[in-house]
Coordinates of N, CA and C in Angstrom, one line a residue:
M1 N 58.2 -39.1 -23.7 CA 58.3 -37.7 -23.6 C 57.0 -37.0 -24.0
K2 N 56.4 -37.5 -25.1 CA 55.2 -36.9 -25.6 C 54.1 -37.1 -24.6
G3 N 54.0 -38.3 -24.0 CA 53.0 -38.6 -23.0 C 53.1 -37.7 -21.8
K4 N 54.3 -37.4 -21.3 CA 54.5 -36.5 -20.2 C 54.1 -35.1 -20.5
F5 N 54.4 -34.6 -21.7 CA 54.0 -33.3 -22.1 C 52.5 -33.1 -22.1
L6 N 51.8 -34.1 -22.7 CA 50.4 -34.0 -22.8 C 49.8 -34.1 -21.4
A7 N 50.3 -34.9 -20.5 CA 49.8 -35.0 -19.1 C 50.0 -33.6 -18.4
K8 N 51.1 -33.0 -18.6 CA 51.3 -31.6 -18.0 C 50.4 -30.6 -18.6
F9 N 50.3 -30.6 -19.9 CA 49.4 -29.7 -20.6 C 47.9 -29.9 -20.2
D10 N 47.5 -31.1 -20.0 CA 46.1 -31.4 -19.6 C 45.9 -30.9 -18.2
R11 N 46.9 -31.1 -17.3 CA 46.7 -30.7 -15.9 C 46.6 -29.2 -15.8
K12 N 47.4 -28.5 -16.5 CA 47.4 -27.0 -16.5 C 46.0 -26.5 -17.1
R13 N 45.6 -27.1 -18.2 CA 44.3 -26.8 -18.7 C 43.2 -27.1 -17.8
F14 N 43.3 -28.2 -17.2 CA 42.2 -28.6 -16.2 C 42.2 -27.7 -15.0
G15 N 43.4 -27.3 -14.5 CA 43.4 -26.4 -13.4 C 42.9 -25.0 -13.7
I16 N 43.2 -24.5 -14.9 CA 42.6 -23.2 -15.3 C 41.1 -23.3 -15.5
A17 N 40.7 -24.4 -16.1 CA 39.2 -24.5 -16.4 C 38.5 -24.7 -15.0
L18 N 39.1 -25.4 -14.1 CA 38.5 -25.5 -12.8 C 38.4 -24.2 -12.0
K19 N 39.4 -23.4 -12.1 CA 39.4 -22.1 -11.4 C 38.4 -21.2 -12.1
L20 N 38.3 -21.2 -13.4 CA 37.3 -20.3 -14.1 C 35.9 -20.8 -13.7
T21 N 35.7 -22.1 -13.7 CA 34.4 -22.6 -13.3 C 34.0 -22.2 -11.9
I22 N 34.9 -22.3 -11.0 CA 34.6 -21.9 -9.6 C 34.4 -20.4 -9.5
L23 N 35.1 -19.6 -10.2 CA 34.9 -18.2 -10.3 C 33.5 -17.8 -10.8
V24 N 33.2 -18.4 -11.9 CA 31.9 -18.2 -12.5 C 30.7 -18.6 -11.6
L25 N 30.9 -19.7 -10.9 CA 29.9 -20.2 -9.9 C 29.7 -19.2 -8.8
C26 N 30.9 -18.7 -8.3 CA 30.8 -17.7 -7.2 C 30.1 -16.4 -7.6
V27 N 30.4 -16.0 -8.8 CA 29.8 -14.7 -9.3 C 28.3 -15.0 -9.4
L28 N 27.9 -16.1 -10.0 CA 26.5 -16.4 -10.1 C 25.8 -16.5 -8.8
L29 N 26.4 -17.1 -7.8 CA 25.9 -17.3 -6.5 C 25.7 -15.9 -5.8
I30 N 26.7 -15.0 -5.9 CA 26.6 -13.7 -5.4 C 25.5 -12.9 -6.0
V31 N 25.4 -12.9 -7.3 CA 24.3 -12.2 -8.1 C 23.0 -12.8 -7.6
N32 N 22.8 -14.1 -7.5 CA 21.5 -14.6 -7.1 C 21.1 -14.3 -5.7
L33 N 22.1 -14.3 -4.8 CA 21.8 -13.9 -3.4 C 21.4 -12.4 -3.3
V34 N 22.1 -11.5 -4.0 CA 21.7 -10.1 -4.0 C 20.3 -10.0 -4.7
D35 N 20.1 -10.7 -5.8 CA 18.8 -10.6 -6.5 C 17.7 -11.1 -5.6
I36 N 17.9 -12.2 -4.8 CA 16.8 -12.7 -4.0 C 16.5 -11.7 -2.9
S37 N 17.5 -11.1 -2.2 CA 17.2 -10.2 -1.1 C 16.6 -8.9 -1.7
Y38 N 17.0 -8.5 -2.9 CA 16.4 -7.3 -3.5 C 15.0 -7.6 -3.9
S39 N 14.8 -8.7 -4.5 CA 13.4 -9.0 -4.9 C 12.4 -9.2 -3.8
R40 N 12.9 -9.6 -2.6 CA 12.0 -9.6 -1.5 C 11.4 -8.2 -1.2
Y41 N 12.3 -7.2 -1.3 CA 11.9 -5.9 -1.0 C 11.1 -5.3 -2.2
Q42 N 11.4 -5.8 -3.4 CA 10.7 -5.4 -4.6 C 9.6 -6.3 -4.9
S43 N 8.9 -6.8 -4.0 CA 7.8 -7.8 -4.3 C 6.7 -7.1 -5.1
V44 N 6.0 -7.8 -5.8 CA 5.0 -7.3 -6.7 C 3.7 -7.0 -5.9
A45 N 3.2 -5.8 -6.0 CA 2.0 -5.4 -5.3 C 1.1 -4.7 -6.3
N46 N -0.2 -5.0 -6.1 CA -1.2 -4.5 -7.1 C -1.3 -3.0 -6.8
M47 N -1.2 -2.2 -7.8 CA -1.4 -0.7 -7.7 C -2.8 -0.3 -7.5
D48 N -3.7 -1.1 -8.0 CA -5.1 -0.7 -8.0 C -6.0 -1.9 -7.5
I49 N -6.5 -1.8 -6.3 CA -7.3 -2.8 -5.7 C -8.7 -2.3 -5.7
Q50 N -9.6 -3.1 -6.3 CA -11.0 -2.7 -6.3 C -11.8 -3.0 -5.0
S51 N -12.6 -2.2 -4.6 CA -13.5 -2.4 -3.4 C -12.8 -3.0 -2.2
S52 N -11.9 -2.3 -1.7 CA -11.2 -2.9 -0.5 C -12.0 -2.9 0.7
I53 N -12.9 -1.8 0.9 CA -13.7 -1.7 2.0 C -15.1 -1.3 1.5
A54 N -16.1 -1.8 2.2 CA -17.5 -1.4 1.9 C -18.1 -1.0 3.3
V55 N -18.7 0.2 3.4 CA -19.3 0.6 4.7 C -20.8 0.9 4.4
F56 N -21.6 0.3 5.2 CA -23.1 0.4 5.1 C -23.6 1.3 6.2
L57 N -24.0 2.5 5.9 CA -24.5 3.4 6.9 C -26.0 3.3 6.9
V58 N -26.5 2.4 7.7 CA -28.0 2.3 7.8 C -28.5 2.9 9.1
E59 N -27.6 3.3 10.0 CA -28.0 4.0 11.2 C -26.8 4.9 11.7
Q60 N -27.1 5.8 12.6 CA -26.0 6.7 13.1 C -25.0 5.9 13.9
G61 N -23.8 6.3 13.9 CA -22.8 5.6 14.7 C -21.4 5.8 14.1
S62 N -20.4 5.1 14.6 CA -19.1 5.1 14.1 C -18.8 3.8 13.4
Y63 N -18.3 3.8 12.2 CA -17.9 2.7 11.4 C -16.5 2.7 11.0
S64 N -15.8 1.6 11.0 CA -14.4 1.6 10.5 C -14.1 0.4 9.8
G65 N -13.1 0.5 8.9 CA -12.6 -0.6 8.1 C -11.1 -0.4 8.0
S66 N -10.4 -1.5 7.9 CA -8.9 -1.4 7.9 C -8.3 -2.2 6.7
I67 N -7.2 -1.7 6.2 CA -6.5 -2.3 5.1 C -5.0 -2.5 5.6
A68 N -4.5 -3.7 5.6 CA -3.1 -3.9 5.9 C -2.3 -3.8 4.7
L69 N -1.5 -2.7 4.6 CA -0.7 -2.4 3.4 C 0.5 -3.3 3.4
E70 N 0.4 -4.5 2.9 CA 1.5 -5.4 2.8 C 2.1 -5.4 1.4
G71 N 3.4 -5.7 1.3 CA 4.0 -5.8 0.0 C 4.2 -4.5 -0.8
L72 N 4.1 -3.4 -0.1 CA 4.3 -2.1 -0.7 C 5.8 -2.0 -1.1
E73 N 6.0 -1.4 -2.2 CA 7.4 -1.1 -2.6 C 7.4 0.4 -3.0
P74 N 8.6 1.1 -2.8 CA 8.7 2.4 -3.3 C 8.4 2.4 -4.8
S75 N 7.6 3.4 -5.3 CA 7.1 3.4 -6.6 C 6.8 4.8 -7.1
V76 N 7.0 5.0 -8.4 CA 6.6 6.3 -9.0 C 5.1 6.4 -9.1
E77 N 4.4 5.2 -9.4 CA 3.0 5.2 -9.4 C 2.4 4.9 -8.0
P78 N 1.4 5.7 -7.6 CA 0.8 5.4 -6.3 C -0.1 4.2 -6.3
Y79 N -0.3 3.7 -5.1 CA -1.3 2.6 -4.9 C -2.6 3.2 -4.7
R80 N -3.7 2.5 -5.1 CA -5.0 3.0 -4.9 C -5.9 1.9 -4.3
F81 N -6.7 2.4 -3.4 CA -7.7 1.5 -2.7 C -9.1 2.1 -2.7
R82 N -10.1 1.3 -3.0 CA -11.4 1.9 -3.1 C -12.2 1.6 -1.8
V83 N -13.0 2.6 -1.4 CA -13.9 2.4 -0.3 C -15.3 2.8 -0.8
D84 N -16.3 1.9 -0.7 CA -17.6 2.2 -1.0 C -18.4 2.5 0.2
V85 N -19.2 3.6 0.2 CA -20.0 4.0 1.4 C -21.5 4.1 0.8
K86 N -22.3 3.3 1.5 CA -23.7 3.2 1.0 C -24.7 3.4 2.2
N87 N -25.9 3.9 1.9 CA -26.9 4.1 2.9 C -27.9 2.9 2.9
F88 N -27.4 1.8 2.4 CA -28.3 0.5 2.3 C -27.4 -0.7 2.3
N89 N -28.0 -1.8 2.7 CA -27.3 -3.1 2.6 C -28.3 -4.1 2.0
Q90 N -28.1 -5.4 2.1 CA -28.9 -6.3 1.4 C -30.3 -6.3 1.9
T91 N -30.5 -6.0 3.2 CA -31.8 -6.1 3.8 C -32.6 -4.8 4.1
M92 N -31.8 -3.7 4.2 CA -32.5 -2.5 4.6 C -31.8 -1.2 4.1
R93 N -32.5 -0.1 4.2 CA -31.9 1.2 3.9 C -32.1 2.1 5.2
T94 N -31.2 3.1 5.3 CA -31.4 4.0 6.4 C -32.8 4.6 6.5
Q95 N -33.3 4.8 7.7 CA -34.7 5.3 7.8 C -34.7 6.8 8.1
V96 N -33.5 7.4 8.2 CA -33.4 8.8 8.5 C -32.3 9.4 7.6
D97 N -32.4 10.7 7.4 CA -31.3 11.3 6.6 C -30.0 11.3 7.5
L98 N -28.9 11.0 6.9 CA -27.7 10.9 7.6 C -26.6 11.8 7.1
S99 N -25.8 12.4 8.0 CA -24.7 13.2 7.6 C -23.5 12.4 8.1
Y100 N -22.4 12.3 7.2 CA -21.3 11.5 7.7 C -20.0 12.2 7.4
H101 N -19.0 11.8 8.1 CA -17.6 12.4 8.1 C -16.6 11.3 7.9
V102 N -15.6 11.6 7.1 CA -14.6 10.5 6.8 C -13.2 11.0 7.4
T103 N -12.5 10.1 8.1 CA -11.2 10.3 8.6 C -10.3 9.1 8.2
I104 N -9.1 9.3 8.0 CA -8.2 8.2 7.7 C -7.1 8.2 8.8
E105 N -6.8 7.0 9.3 CA -5.7 6.9 10.3 C -4.7 5.8 9.8
T106 N -3.4 6.1 10.0 CA -2.4 5.2 9.6 C -1.4 5.0 10.8
T107 N -0.8 3.8 10.8 CA 0.4 3.7 11.7 C 1.5 4.4 11.0
T108 N 2.6 4.6 11.6 CA 3.7 5.4 11.0 C 4.9 4.5 10.7
N109 N 4.6 3.3 10.2 CA 5.7 2.3 10.0 C 6.5 2.6 8.7
L110 N 5.8 3.1 7.7 CA 6.3 3.4 6.4 C 6.2 4.9 6.1
P111 N 7.1 5.5 5.3 CA 7.1 6.9 5.0 C 6.2 7.1 3.8
I112 N 4.9 7.0 4.0 CA 3.9 7.2 2.9 C 3.1 8.5 3.0
N113 N 2.5 8.9 1.9 CA 1.7 10.1 1.9 C 0.3 9.6 1.4
I114 N -0.7 10.2 1.9 CA -2.1 9.8 1.6 C -2.9 10.9 1.0
K115 N -3.7 10.6 0.0 CA -4.7 11.5 -0.6 C -6.0 10.7 -0.6
L116 N -7.1 11.5 -0.6 CA -8.4 10.9 -0.6 C -9.3 11.6 -1.6
L117 N -9.8 10.8 -2.6 CA -10.6 11.4 -3.6 C -12.1 10.9 -3.4
R118 N -13.0 11.8 -3.7 CA -14.4 11.4 -3.5 C -15.2 11.5 -4.8
N119 N -15.8 10.4 -5.2 CA -16.6 10.2 -6.4 C -15.9 10.7 -7.7
E120 N -14.6 10.5 -7.7 CA -13.9 10.7 -9.0 C -12.8 9.8 -9.1
P121 N -12.5 9.3 -10.4 CA -11.4 8.4 -10.6 C -10.1 9.0 -10.3
Y122 N -9.1 8.2 -10.1 CA -7.7 8.7 -9.9 C -7.2 9.4 -11.1
S123 N -6.6 10.5 -11.0 CA -5.8 11.2 -12.0 C -4.9 12.2 -11.3
A124 N -3.9 12.7 -12.0 CA -2.9 13.6 -11.4 C -3.6 14.9 -10.9
N125 N -4.7 15.3 -11.6 CA -5.4 16.6 -11.1 C -6.7 16.3 -10.3
A126 N -6.9 15.1 -9.8 CA -8.0 14.8 -9.0 C -8.0 15.6 -7.7
T127 N -9.1 15.9 -7.1 CA -9.2 16.8 -5.9 C -9.0 16.0 -4.7
N128 N -8.0 16.3 -3.9 CA -7.7 15.7 -2.6 C -8.6 16.4 -1.6
I129 N -9.4 15.6 -0.9 CA -10.3 16.2 0.1 C -9.7 16.2 1.5
I130 N -8.5 15.7 1.7 CA -7.9 15.8 3.0 C -7.4 17.2 3.1
T131 N -7.7 17.8 4.3 CA -7.4 19.2 4.5 C -6.2 19.4 5.5
S132 N -6.0 18.4 6.4 CA -5.0 18.5 7.4 C -4.6 17.1 7.9
S133 N -3.5 17.0 8.6 CA -3.0 15.8 9.2 C -2.3 16.1 10.5
S134 N -2.4 15.2 11.4 CA -1.7 15.4 12.7 C -1.3 14.0 13.2
Y135 N -0.3 14.1 14.1 CA 0.3 12.8 14.7 C -0.3 12.7 16.1
R136 N -0.4 11.5 16.6 CA -0.8 11.3 18.0 C -0.2 9.9 18.4
T137 N -0.1 9.7 19.7 CA 0.5 8.5 20.2 C -0.5 7.8 21.1
D138 N -0.5 6.5 21.1 CA -1.4 5.7 22.0 C -0.5 4.6 22.5
D139 N -0.1 4.7 23.8 CA 0.9 3.8 24.4 C 2.2 4.1 23.6
D140 N 2.7 3.0 23.0 CA 4.0 3.1 22.3 C 3.8 3.2 20.8
V141 N 2.6 3.3 20.3 CA 2.3 3.3 18.9 C 2.0 4.7 18.4
Y142 N 2.6 5.1 17.3 CA 2.3 6.5 16.8 C 1.4 6.3 15.6
Y143 N 0.4 7.2 15.5 CA -0.6 7.2 14.5 C -0.5 8.6 13.8
K144 N -1.0 8.6 12.5 CA -1.1 9.8 11.8 C -2.6 9.9 11.3
D145 N -3.3 10.9 11.7 CA -4.7 11.1 11.3 C -4.8 12.1 10.2
Y146 N -5.5 11.7 9.1 CA -5.8 12.6 8.0 C -7.2 13.0 8.0
N147 N -7.4 14.3 8.1 CA -8.8 14.8 8.3 C -9.3 15.5 7.1
T148 N -10.7 15.4 7.0 CA -11.4 16.1 6.0 C -12.3 17.1 6.7
T149 N -12.7 18.2 6.1 CA -13.5 19.2 6.8 C -15.0 19.1 6.5
Q150 N -15.3 18.5 5.3 CA -16.7 18.5 4.8 C -17.4 17.3 5.3
D151 N -18.7 17.4 5.6 CA -19.6 16.3 5.9 C -20.4 16.1 4.6
Y152 N -20.8 14.8 4.4 CA -21.6 14.5 3.2 C -22.9 13.8 3.7
Q153 N -23.9 13.8 2.9 CA -25.3 13.4 3.3 C -25.8 12.3 2.5
F154 N -26.6 11.4 3.1 CA -27.4 10.4 2.5 C -28.9 10.7 2.9
H155 N -29.8 10.5 2.0 CA -31.2 10.6 2.2 C -31.9 9.3 2.4
Y156 N -32.9 9.2 3.2 CA -33.6 7.9 3.4 C -34.5 7.5 2.3
T157 N -34.8 8.4 1.4 CA -35.8 8.2 0.4 C -35.3 7.3 -0.8
A158 N -34.0 7.1 -1.0 CA -33.5 6.3 -2.1 C -32.1 5.7 -1.7
N159 N -31.8 4.6 -2.4 CA -30.5 4.0 -2.2 C -29.4 4.9 -2.8
E160 N -28.4 5.3 -2.0 CA -27.4 6.2 -2.4 C -26.0 5.6 -2.1
Q161 N -25.0 6.0 -2.9 CA -23.7 5.5 -2.7 C -22.7 6.5 -3.1
D162 N -21.6 6.6 -2.3 CA -20.4 7.4 -2.6 C -19.3 6.4 -2.7
Y163 N -18.3 6.8 -3.5 CA -17.1 6.0 -3.4 C -15.9 6.9 -3.3
Y164 N -14.9 6.3 -2.6 CA -13.6 7.1 -2.3 C -12.5 6.3 -2.8
I165 N -11.5 7.0 -3.3 CA -10.2 6.3 -3.7 C -9.1 6.9 -2.7
I166 N -8.5 5.9 -2.0 CA -7.4 6.3 -1.2 C -6.2 6.1 -2.0
V167 N -5.4 7.2 -2.1 CA -4.2 7.2 -2.9 C -3.0 7.1 -2.0
V168 N -2.2 6.1 -2.0 CA -1.1 5.9 -1.1 C 0.2 6.1 -2.0
E169 N 0.9 7.1 -1.6 CA 2.2 7.4 -2.3 C 3.4 6.9 -1.4
Y170 N 4.2 6.0 -2.0 CA 5.4 5.6 -1.3 C 6.6 6.0 -2.2
P171 N 7.2 7.1 -1.9 CA 8.1 7.8 -2.9 C 9.3 6.8 -3.3
I172 N 9.6 6.9 -4.5 CA 10.7 6.0 -5.1 C 12.0 6.3 -4.4
A173 N 12.2 7.4 -3.8 CA 13.5 7.7 -3.1 C 13.8 6.7 -2.0
Y174 N 12.8 6.1 -1.5 CA 13.0 5.1 -0.4 C 13.5 3.7 -0.9
K175 N 13.5 3.6 -2.2 CA 14.0 2.3 -2.8 C 15.5 2.0 -2.4
D176 N 16.2 3.1 -2.1 CA 17.6 2.9 -1.7 C 17.8 2.5 -0.3
F177 N 16.7 2.4 0.5 CA 16.9 2.0 1.9 C 16.1 0.8 2.2
P178 N 16.3 -0.4 1.6 CA 15.5 -1.6 1.8 C 15.6 -2.1 3.2
D179 N 16.7 -2.0 3.8 CA 16.9 -2.5 5.2 C 16.1 -1.8 6.2
D180 N 15.8 -0.5 6.0 CA 15.0 0.3 6.9 C 13.5 -0.1 6.9
Y181 N 13.0 -0.5 5.8 CA 11.5 -0.6 5.7 C 11.1 -2.0 5.2
Q182 N 12.0 -2.9 4.9 CA 11.6 -4.2 4.4 C 10.9 -5.0 5.5
G183 N 9.8 -5.6 5.1 CA 9.0 -6.4 6.0 C 8.1 -5.7 6.9
K184 N 8.0 -4.4 6.8 CA 7.1 -3.6 7.7 C 5.8 -3.5 7.0
I185 N 4.7 -3.5 7.9 CA 3.3 -3.4 7.4 C 2.7 -2.2 7.9
E186 N 2.1 -1.4 7.1 CA 1.4 -0.2 7.4 C -0.1 -0.6 7.5
L187 N -0.7 -0.2 8.6 CA -2.2 -0.4 8.8 C -2.9 0.9 8.5
L188 N -3.8 0.9 7.6 CA -4.6 2.1 7.2 C -6.1 1.8 7.6
S189 N -6.6 2.7 8.4 CA -8.0 2.6 8.8 C -8.9 3.7 8.3
V190 N -10.0 3.4 7.8 CA -11.0 4.4 7.4 C -12.1 4.5 8.5
I191 N -12.3 5.7 9.0 CA -13.3 5.9 10.1 C -14.4 6.8 9.6
I192 N -15.6 6.3 9.7 CA -16.7 7.1 9.2 C -17.7 7.3 10.4
T193 N -18.0 8.5 10.7 CA -18.9 8.8 11.7 C -20.2 9.4 11.1
A194 N -21.3 8.7 11.4 CA -22.6 9.1 10.8 C -23.5 9.6 11.9
E195 N -24.2 10.7 11.6 CA -25.2 11.3 12.5 C -26.5 11.6 11.8
Q196 N -27.6 11.6 12.5 CA -28.9 11.9 12.0 C -29.0 13.4 11.7
V197 N -29.5 13.7 10.5 CA -29.7 15.1 10.2 C -31.1 15.5 10.8
V198 N -31.0 16.6 11.6 CA -32.3 17.1 12.2 C -32.7 18.4 11.6

């Protein structure tokens, strides 16, 4: 009698323990699956990337450099990319005074905002030199152009350099829509047009 009672008691205990174990494993599995898909969208991206593009204006013409904005996540803090513009390279310096103009172009894959700072570090009250923006289409691709109105100059008599900080804001409000923007890459191009000063 005592052996039968213990056998029944052990079976009940074993059944309860087995059900609790399966329940805990299912909860852990669900939490891990949600965490993995969420962490893919919340991938770590560097907020401040030094010298992303260097442009050497040694003669007049149009120059461009691109940054593929991968791994961006909605954030309170903006992302920052540096662009160095120089009138010299390792072997030569411009032989004429140059005037240059900066434009930024983005694809419209992500809902981002762009600011451009000239020769000043990023801060909340830094001066944005972008004065207007407009959309355009090329075949099936939509672009957004960010325009500046002022031209800047380099002189041929000395090595000169300007630096720009591109501030990319990806509002935190989009954190709630990972399926809409996950895995999308934004291409940002810096276009500099240089002309001889006469």
